[in-house]
Structures are given as C-alpha cells and as structure tokens.
CSV table of C-alpha atoms and ligand atoms in Angstrom, one decimal:
chain,number,residue,atom,x,y,z
A,1,MET,CA,-9.2,19.6,57.9
A,2,ARG,CA,-5.9,20.4,56.2
A,3,THR,CA,-6.5,17.7,53.6
A,4,ILE,CA,-9.9,19.1,52.8
A,5,ARG,CA,-8.6,22.6,52.5
A,6,SER,CA,-5.8,21.6,50.2
A,7,LEU,CA,-8.2,19.5,48.2
A,8,THR,CA,-10.5,22.4,47.8
A,9,ALA,CA,-7.6,24.5,46.7
A,10,PHE,CA,-6.6,21.9,44.2
A,11,VAL,CA,-10.1,21.7,42.7
A,12,LEU,CA,-10.2,25.5,42.5
A,13,VAL,CA,-6.9,25.6,40.7
A,14,MET,CA,-8.0,22.9,38.3
A,15,ALA,CA,-11.2,24.7,37.5
A,16,ALA,CA,-9.3,27.9,36.9
A,17,LEU,CA,-6.9,26.1,34.6
A,18,ALA,CA,-9.6,24.5,32.5
A,19,PRO,CA,-12.7,26.7,32.6
A,20,GLY,CA,-15.8,24.7,31.7
A,21,ALA,CA,-13.9,21.5,31.4
A,22,ALA,CA,-14.1,20.5,35.0
A,23,ALA,CA,-17.8,19.5,34.8
A,24,ALA,CA,-17.5,17.1,31.9
A,25,ALA,CA,-14.8,14.4,32.3
A,26,LYS,CA,-13.7,12.9,29.1
A,27,ILE,CA,-14.3,9.2,28.3
A,28,ARG,CA,-10.9,7.6,28.5
A,29,VAL,CA,-10.5,5.3,25.5
A,30,VAL,CA,-7.6,3.0,24.7
A,31,THR,CA,-7.4,1.4,21.2
A,32,THR,CA,-5.2,-1.5,20.2
A,33,ILE,CA,-4.1,0.0,16.9
A,34,PRO,CA,-3.8,3.6,15.7
A,35,ASP,CA,-6.4,3.3,12.9
A,36,LEU,CA,-9.0,2.8,15.6
A,37,LYS,CA,-7.7,5.7,17.6
A,38,SER,CA,-8.3,8.0,14.6
A,39,LEU,CA,-11.8,6.6,14.0
A,40,THR,CA,-12.7,6.8,17.7
A,41,GLU,CA,-11.6,10.4,17.8
A,42,ALA,CA,-13.8,11.1,14.7
A,43,VAL,CA,-16.9,9.6,16.5
A,44,GLY,CA,-16.0,10.8,20.1
A,45,GLY,CA,-14.8,14.3,19.2
A,46,ASP,CA,-14.4,16.4,22.4
A,47,LEU,CA,-16.0,13.7,24.5
A,48,VAL,CA,-13.1,11.3,24.4
A,49,GLU,CA,-9.4,11.1,25.1
A,50,VAL,CA,-7.9,8.4,23.1
A,51,ASP,CA,-4.6,6.5,23.3
A,52,SER,CA,-3.3,3.7,21.1
A,53,LEU,CA,-1.3,0.7,22.4
A,54,THR,CA,0.7,0.4,19.2
A,55,ARG,CA,2.2,2.6,16.5
A,56,GLY,CA,1.6,2.4,12.8
A,57,VAL,CA,5.2,1.2,12.0
A,58,GLN,CA,4.7,-1.9,14.1
A,59,ASN,CA,3.6,-5.4,13.1
A,60,PHE,CA,0.3,-5.6,14.9
A,61,HIS,CA,0.3,-9.4,14.9
A,62,GLU,CA,3.4,-9.4,17.1
A,63,ALA,CA,3.0,-6.5,19.5
A,64,GLU,CA,4.9,-7.1,22.7
A,65,VAL,CA,2.8,-6.7,25.9
A,66,ARG,CA,4.6,-4.1,28.1
A,67,PRO,CA,3.8,-2.8,31.6
A,68,SER,CA,3.2,0.6,30.0
A,69,MET,CA,0.2,-1.0,28.1
A,70,MET,CA,-1.2,-2.3,31.4
A,71,LEU,CA,-0.9,1.2,32.9
A,72,LYS,CA,-2.9,2.7,30.1
A,73,LEU,CA,-5.5,0.0,30.3
A,74,ARG,CA,-5.8,0.3,34.1
A,75,LYS,CA,-7.3,3.8,33.7
A,76,ALA,CA,-9.4,3.2,30.6
A,77,ASP,CA,-13.2,3.5,30.5
A,78,VAL,CA,-13.3,1.8,27.0
A,79,LEU,CA,-11.1,-0.5,25.1
A,80,VAL,CA,-11.5,-0.6,21.3
A,81,GLU,CA,-10.0,-3.7,19.6
A,82,ASN,CA,-9.9,-4.8,16.0
A,83,GLY,CA,-10.7,-8.5,16.5
A,84,LEU,CA,-10.2,-11.5,14.1
A,85,GLU,CA,-7.1,-12.2,16.2
A,86,LEU,CA,-5.1,-9.3,14.8
A,87,ASP,CA,-4.7,-7.9,18.4
A,88,ARG,CA,-5.2,-11.0,20.4
A,89,TRP,CA,-2.3,-10.1,22.6
A,90,VAL,CA,-4.4,-7.4,24.2
A,91,ASP,CA,-6.1,-10.1,26.4
A,92,VAL,CA,-2.8,-10.6,28.2
A,93,ALA,CA,-2.4,-6.9,28.7
A,94,VAL,CA,-6.0,-6.6,30.0
A,95,ASP,CA,-5.4,-9.5,32.4
A,96,GLY,CA,-2.5,-7.5,33.8
A,97,ALA,CA,-4.4,-4.3,34.0
A,98,ASN,CA,-7.1,-5.5,36.5
A,99,ASN,CA,-9.8,-3.2,35.2
A,100,PRO,CA,-13.3,-4.7,35.1
A,101,ASN,CA,-14.5,-1.9,32.7
A,102,ILE,CA,-12.7,-3.5,29.8
A,103,ILE,CA,-12.7,-7.2,30.3
A,104,ARG,CA,-14.2,-9.3,27.5
A,105,GLY,CA,-18.0,-9.0,27.7
A,106,ALA,CA,-17.9,-5.7,29.7
A,107,ALA,CA,-19.8,-2.6,28.5
A,108,GLY,CA,-16.5,-0.8,27.9
A,109,ARG,CA,-15.2,-3.4,25.4
A,110,ILE,CA,-15.7,-2.7,21.7
A,111,GLU,CA,-14.7,-5.1,19.0
A,112,VAL,CA,-15.0,-3.3,15.6
A,113,ALA,CA,-14.9,-6.6,13.5
A,114,ARG,CA,-18.5,-7.2,14.4
A,115,GLY,CA,-20.5,-7.1,11.2
A,116,ILE,CA,-17.5,-6.8,8.8
A,117,PRO,CA,-17.9,-9.0,5.7
A,118,VAL,CA,-14.6,-10.9,6.2
A,119,LEU,CA,-12.4,-11.8,3.3
A,120,GLU,CA,-10.1,-14.7,2.9
A,121,VAL,CA,-11.8,-16.9,5.5
A,122,PRO,CA,-9.9,-20.2,5.4
A,123,THR,CA,-12.0,-23.1,3.9
A,124,THR,CA,-10.0,-25.7,5.7
A,125,ARG,CA,-9.0,-25.8,9.3
A,126,VAL,CA,-5.9,-23.6,9.8
A,127,ASP,CA,-3.0,-25.2,11.6
A,128,ARG,CA,-1.7,-22.5,13.9
A,129,SER,CA,1.4,-24.4,14.6
A,130,MET,CA,2.3,-23.6,11.0
A,131,GLY,CA,2.4,-20.0,12.0
A,132,ASP,CA,-0.5,-18.8,10.0
A,133,VAL,CA,-1.7,-15.6,11.6
A,134,HIS,CA,-5.1,-15.2,9.9
A,135,PRO,CA,-7.0,-18.2,11.2
A,136,LEU,CA,-10.4,-16.4,11.2
A,137,GLY,CA,-9.9,-14.7,7.8
A,138,ASN,CA,-8.1,-11.5,6.9
A,139,PRO,CA,-8.1,-9.0,9.8
A,140,HIS,CA,-6.7,-6.0,7.9
A,141,PHE,CA,-9.9,-4.2,7.1
A,142,SER,CA,-9.5,-0.9,9.1
A,143,LEU,CA,-8.2,1.2,6.2
A,144,ASP,CA,-10.9,0.2,3.7
A,145,PRO,CA,-13.0,3.4,3.6
A,146,GLY,CA,-16.0,1.4,2.4
A,147,LEU,CA,-16.1,-0.2,5.9
A,148,ALA,CA,-16.0,3.0,7.8
A,149,PRO,CA,-19.8,3.0,8.4
A,150,ILE,CA,-19.6,-0.4,10.1
A,151,ILE,CA,-16.5,0.3,12.2
A,152,THR,CA,-17.8,3.7,13.4
A,153,GLN,CA,-21.2,2.2,14.2
A,154,ASN,CA,-19.6,-0.3,16.5
A,155,ILE,CA,-17.6,2.5,18.1
A,156,LEU,CA,-20.7,4.7,18.4
A,157,ASP,CA,-22.7,1.9,20.1
A,158,GLY,CA,-19.9,1.1,22.5
A,159,LEU,CA,-19.3,4.8,23.5
A,160,ALA,CA,-23.1,5.2,23.9
A,161,ARG,CA,-23.2,2.3,26.3
A,162,ILE,CA,-20.8,4.2,28.6
A,163,ALA,CA,-22.3,7.6,28.0
A,164,PRO,CA,-25.9,7.1,26.9
A,165,GLU,CA,-26.7,10.8,27.5
A,166,GLN,CA,-24.2,11.7,24.7
A,167,ARG,CA,-25.7,9.5,22.0
A,168,ALA,CA,-27.1,12.3,19.9
A,169,THR,CA,-23.7,14.1,19.9
A,170,LEU,CA,-21.9,10.9,19.0
A,171,GLU,CA,-24.3,10.3,16.1
A,172,ARG,CA,-23.8,13.8,14.8
A,173,ASN,CA,-20.0,13.4,15.0
A,174,ARG,CA,-20.2,10.1,13.2
A,175,GLN,CA,-22.5,11.4,10.5
A,176,ALA,CA,-20.2,14.4,9.8
A,177,PHE,CA,-17.2,12.1,9.5
A,178,LEU,CA,-19.0,9.7,7.2
A,179,ASN,CA,-20.1,12.7,5.0
A,180,ARG,CA,-16.4,13.6,4.8
A,181,VAL,CA,-15.4,10.0,3.9
A,182,ASP,CA,-18.1,10.0,1.2
A,183,GLN,CA,-16.7,13.1,-0.4
A,184,GLU,CA,-13.2,11.8,-0.3
A,185,MET,CA,-14.4,8.5,-1.6
A,186,ALA,CA,-15.7,10.1,-4.8
A,187,ARG,CA,-12.3,11.7,-5.3
A,188,TRP,CA,-10.4,8.5,-4.5
A,189,THR,CA,-12.5,6.5,-6.9
A,190,LYS,CA,-11.9,9.0,-9.6
A,191,THR,CA,-8.2,9.1,-9.0
A,192,LEU,CA,-7.9,5.3,-9.3
A,193,GLU,CA,-10.3,5.0,-12.1
A,194,PRO,CA,-7.6,5.1,-14.8
A,195,VAL,CA,-5.7,2.1,-13.2
A,196,LYS,CA,-8.7,-0.1,-12.5
A,197,GLY,CA,-7.9,-3.7,-13.1
A,198,ALA,CA,-4.2,-3.2,-12.5
A,199,LYS,CA,-2.5,-6.2,-10.9
A,200,VAL,CA,-0.5,-5.9,-7.7
A,201,VAL,CA,1.4,-8.2,-5.3
A,202,ALA,CA,1.4,-7.6,-1.5
A,203,TYR,CA,4.2,-8.6,0.9
A,204,HIS,CA,1.8,-9.5,3.7
A,205,PRO,CA,-1.9,-9.7,2.8
A,206,SER,CA,-2.7,-6.4,4.4
A,207,PHE,CA,-4.4,-4.6,1.5
A,208,ILE,CA,-6.9,-7.0,0.2
A,209,TYR,CA,-9.9,-5.0,1.4
A,210,PHE,CA,-8.4,-1.8,0.0
A,211,VAL,CA,-7.4,-3.2,-3.5
A,212,THR,CA,-10.7,-5.0,-3.9
A,213,ARG,CA,-12.7,-1.8,-2.9
A,214,PHE,CA,-10.9,0.2,-5.7
A,215,GLY,CA,-11.0,-2.5,-8.4
A,216,LEU,CA,-7.4,-3.5,-8.3
A,217,VAL,CA,-6.4,-7.2,-8.4
A,218,GLN,CA,-4.0,-8.9,-6.0
A,219,VAL,CA,-2.4,-11.8,-7.9
A,220,GLY,CA,0.1,-13.0,-5.3
A,221,ILE,CA,1.8,-12.4,-1.9
A,222,VAL,CA,5.5,-12.5,-1.1
A,223,GLU,CA,5.0,-14.5,2.1
A,224,ASP,CA,4.2,-18.1,1.5
A,225,ARG,CA,1.4,-17.8,3.9
A,226,PRO,CA,0.5,-14.9,6.3
A,227,GLY,CA,3.3,-14.4,8.8
A,228,ILE,CA,5.7,-17.0,7.3
A,229,PRO,CA,8.9,-15.9,5.5
A,230,PRO,CA,8.9,-16.9,1.9
A,231,SER,CA,10.8,-19.9,0.6
A,232,PRO,CA,13.2,-19.5,-2.4
A,233,GLN,CA,11.0,-21.7,-4.6
A,234,HIS,CA,8.0,-19.5,-3.8
A,235,LEU,CA,9.9,-16.4,-4.8
A,236,VAL,CA,11.0,-17.9,-8.1
A,237,ARG,CA,7.3,-18.8,-8.9
A,238,LEU,CA,6.2,-15.3,-7.8
A,239,ILE,CA,8.7,-13.5,-9.9
A,240,GLN,CA,7.6,-15.5,-13.0
A,241,LEU,CA,4.0,-14.8,-12.2
A,242,MET,CA,4.6,-11.1,-11.8
A,243,LYS,CA,6.4,-10.9,-15.2
A,244,SER,CA,3.6,-12.7,-17.0
A,245,GLU,CA,0.9,-10.7,-15.3
A,246,LYS,CA,2.8,-7.4,-15.8
A,247,VAL,CA,2.7,-6.5,-12.1
A,248,LYS,CA,4.0,-3.0,-11.4
A,249,ALA,CA,3.8,-2.8,-7.7
A,250,ILE,CA,4.6,-4.8,-4.5
A,251,LEU,CA,2.7,-3.3,-1.5
A,252,VAL,CA,4.9,-3.4,1.5
A,253,GLU,CA,4.5,-2.5,5.2
A,254,PRO,CA,7.2,-0.7,7.1
A,255,TRP,CA,8.0,-3.7,9.2
A,256,ASN,CA,8.3,-6.1,6.3
A,257,ASP,CA,11.6,-7.1,4.8
A,258,VAL,CA,11.8,-4.1,2.5
A,259,LYS,CA,15.1,-5.2,1.0
A,260,LEU,CA,13.7,-8.5,0.0
A,261,ALA,CA,10.7,-6.9,-1.6
A,262,THR,CA,12.9,-4.5,-3.5
A,263,ARG,CA,15.0,-7.4,-4.8
A,264,VAL,CA,11.9,-9.3,-5.9
A,265,GLY,CA,10.6,-6.1,-7.5
A,266,GLU,CA,13.9,-5.6,-9.4
A,267,GLU,CA,13.8,-9.1,-10.7
A,268,ALA,CA,10.2,-8.8,-11.8
A,269,GLY,CA,10.2,-5.3,-13.1
A,270,ALA,CA,8.0,-3.9,-10.3
A,271,ARG,CA,8.4,-1.3,-7.6
A,272,ALA,CA,8.3,-2.1,-3.9
A,273,LEU,CA,6.1,0.6,-2.3
A,274,VAL,CA,6.1,1.1,1.5
A,275,MET,CA,2.4,1.9,2.0
A,276,ALA,CA,0.4,3.4,4.8
A,277,SER,CA,-0.6,0.0,6.1
A,278,ALA,CA,-1.8,1.8,9.2
A,279,VAL,CA,-2.3,5.3,10.4
A,280,GLY,CA,1.2,6.6,11.2
A,281,ALA,CA,3.0,3.9,9.1
A,282,VAL,CA,4.5,6.5,6.8
A,283,LYS,CA,5.2,10.2,7.0
A,284,GLY,CA,2.0,12.2,6.2
A,285,ALA,CA,-0.4,9.4,7.1
A,286,ASP,CA,-1.1,10.7,10.5
A,287,ASN,CA,-4.9,10.2,10.5
A,288,TYR,CA,-7.5,7.9,8.8
A,289,ILE,CA,-8.3,10.1,5.8
A,290,ALA,CA,-4.6,11.0,5.3
A,291,ALA,CA,-3.5,7.3,5.3
A,292,ILE,CA,-6.0,6.3,2.7
A,293,ASP,CA,-5.2,9.4,0.7
A,294,TYR,CA,-1.5,8.4,0.8
A,295,ASN,CA,-2.3,4.9,-0.5
A,296,VAL,CA,-4.6,6.2,-3.3
A,297,LYS,CA,-2.1,8.7,-4.5
A,298,THR,CA,0.9,6.3,-4.4
A,299,LEU,CA,-0.9,3.6,-6.3
A,300,ALA,CA,-2.4,6.0,-8.9
A,301,GLU,CA,1.1,7.3,-9.6
A,302,VAL,CA,2.9,4.0,-9.8
A,303,LEU,CA,0.3,1.9,-11.6
A,304,LYS,CA,-0.5,4.4,-14.4
B,1,LIG,ZN1,-1.9,-10.1,8.9
C-alpha cells in the first residue's frame, strides 16, 4: 500500500515537473560516433534522446570498450552504427550490454552504411594482420553532405520500425533537414568553386568522400596504408610528390601525429590543417552542418 502511494506521488511529481512530456517517452538512441548523433537528432527531433559512445577527437577505429558504454547500451531502444568496420568494437560492447533490442539483426539496430556507394574498396584481399583498417573500403563517409539523404533514410527507416506511428513526423523532420543541407550545399559549392582541382594530401584517408564531392584531388596519404605509421622512405617519396604536385594542404585529424604532419608540411611547402574529421573534432564543429562548414571554410582559405 505504502509502495503504491509513494509510486503515485512520484508519478504526480514527474508529471508536474514535465507537463505534457509524461505521456510520450522519448526513443532512447545510442550512436557509435558523434556524426550519427547529430544526424539522428535531425531526423528524430523531439522524439529522440541521443547519446554517442565516442567523441569527435577520438580515433574511431580504436575506441576502447568501457563499462560506461555497456551501461548506455543496456537502456537503448536503438543503436545507430556506421558500419564498414569503422565501429566494429561496438559488437563487444553490445555483448556486454545484454539488451536484445539492439543485437545485430534486431529492429533497433541501424547500420547507416547500407546503400552507400563505397569508395576505395580493395581489389585484392586485405591482410588484416598487416594492420589495414579499411578492409571493406573507406568507412569515413559520414561528413560528405552528398550522402546525407542515404544516411538519414537509413535512420528514418530504423526509427520508424520502433515507432511506426511517428513515421510522418520523422519524414517531415528529415525533409526539413535535407532542405537545409541543400541550401548549405549551394553555398559550400560556391565557396570551394575557386579552388576546384586543387591537390591535397591526407594523413589518414578520412576525407576522400568530402574532397571528391567538392572537386578536390587527393594525391597521397601520410600513412603508408590506413592505420599504419609511415616509413621514412614513404615520407621522402611523399614530400617529393607534394612538391611536384604543388600540394598546399595536409588534412589531419586531431588524433593523428600532428607534429609529424607539420614537419612533412614544412619540408613540402604545405600546411598541416587539423580538420573537423568528425562532429566535435575541433572547436566550432559541434553539429553536422557546422563541421562541414568548418572544413569548407578552412580549405577555401588555405587552397586559394
Ligand atoms: Zn580509417
């Protein structure tokens, strides 16, 4: 009796604290990377509460599975993952979370790589013992604005599986967001138009979708192959190449060896730029649009 009374009191207090909110519980979403948090918030709007397992300054390939991840996953209705092995570690965290909603194949599991035209798919079998971290092709597509329609469609379909009655609202949210991306896209394209065809080098191949989208050309990478530190011989060749191709920029992620990139840049006459390789990777890039905006402005300025 006492329990029921205090429970009733609790419910009344909660209702008073959040008028109108008590009836509609939010869909609890966990994403593996912050880019997908931002995109899920765009599609889900008020219907979702989203948390990311990693932060933008991290190397997503190497995220350490922690008990705090499992706690977040235990309560999740939906898990949004990138796929193409970028966030393969999440399977370990899901195993530890013991939550049937989000196991592989469950309705609450969304993989946004579905339908993405994947770049840099290896033509020969990749030997994982060599450390190559892109065995299925390049997984760093989330900040190519041209792919926002595919990614958000996957998110929409997944959320609508969990809350079919909300499909119309989710579709409206998605369309409004894509309209915004279209507007920004026109501006971004115009901003980068003067530097079209400019050649760049990336530290880790994290920007190939982005540079291809805007007509820039990646002529080399600092890492010998994805995830493997460069050999001195490779760096000598790269610096020669950068000089002959007149490369002005090395695109760097916060977790790369920025000092090494700076040294290579100094030798080759280029600038090492720490980019918004993800949402939250640099100051000011705290959502999807802002991150792309940061990269567009940075490149337009340095490549001109
Ligand atoms: Zn990678």
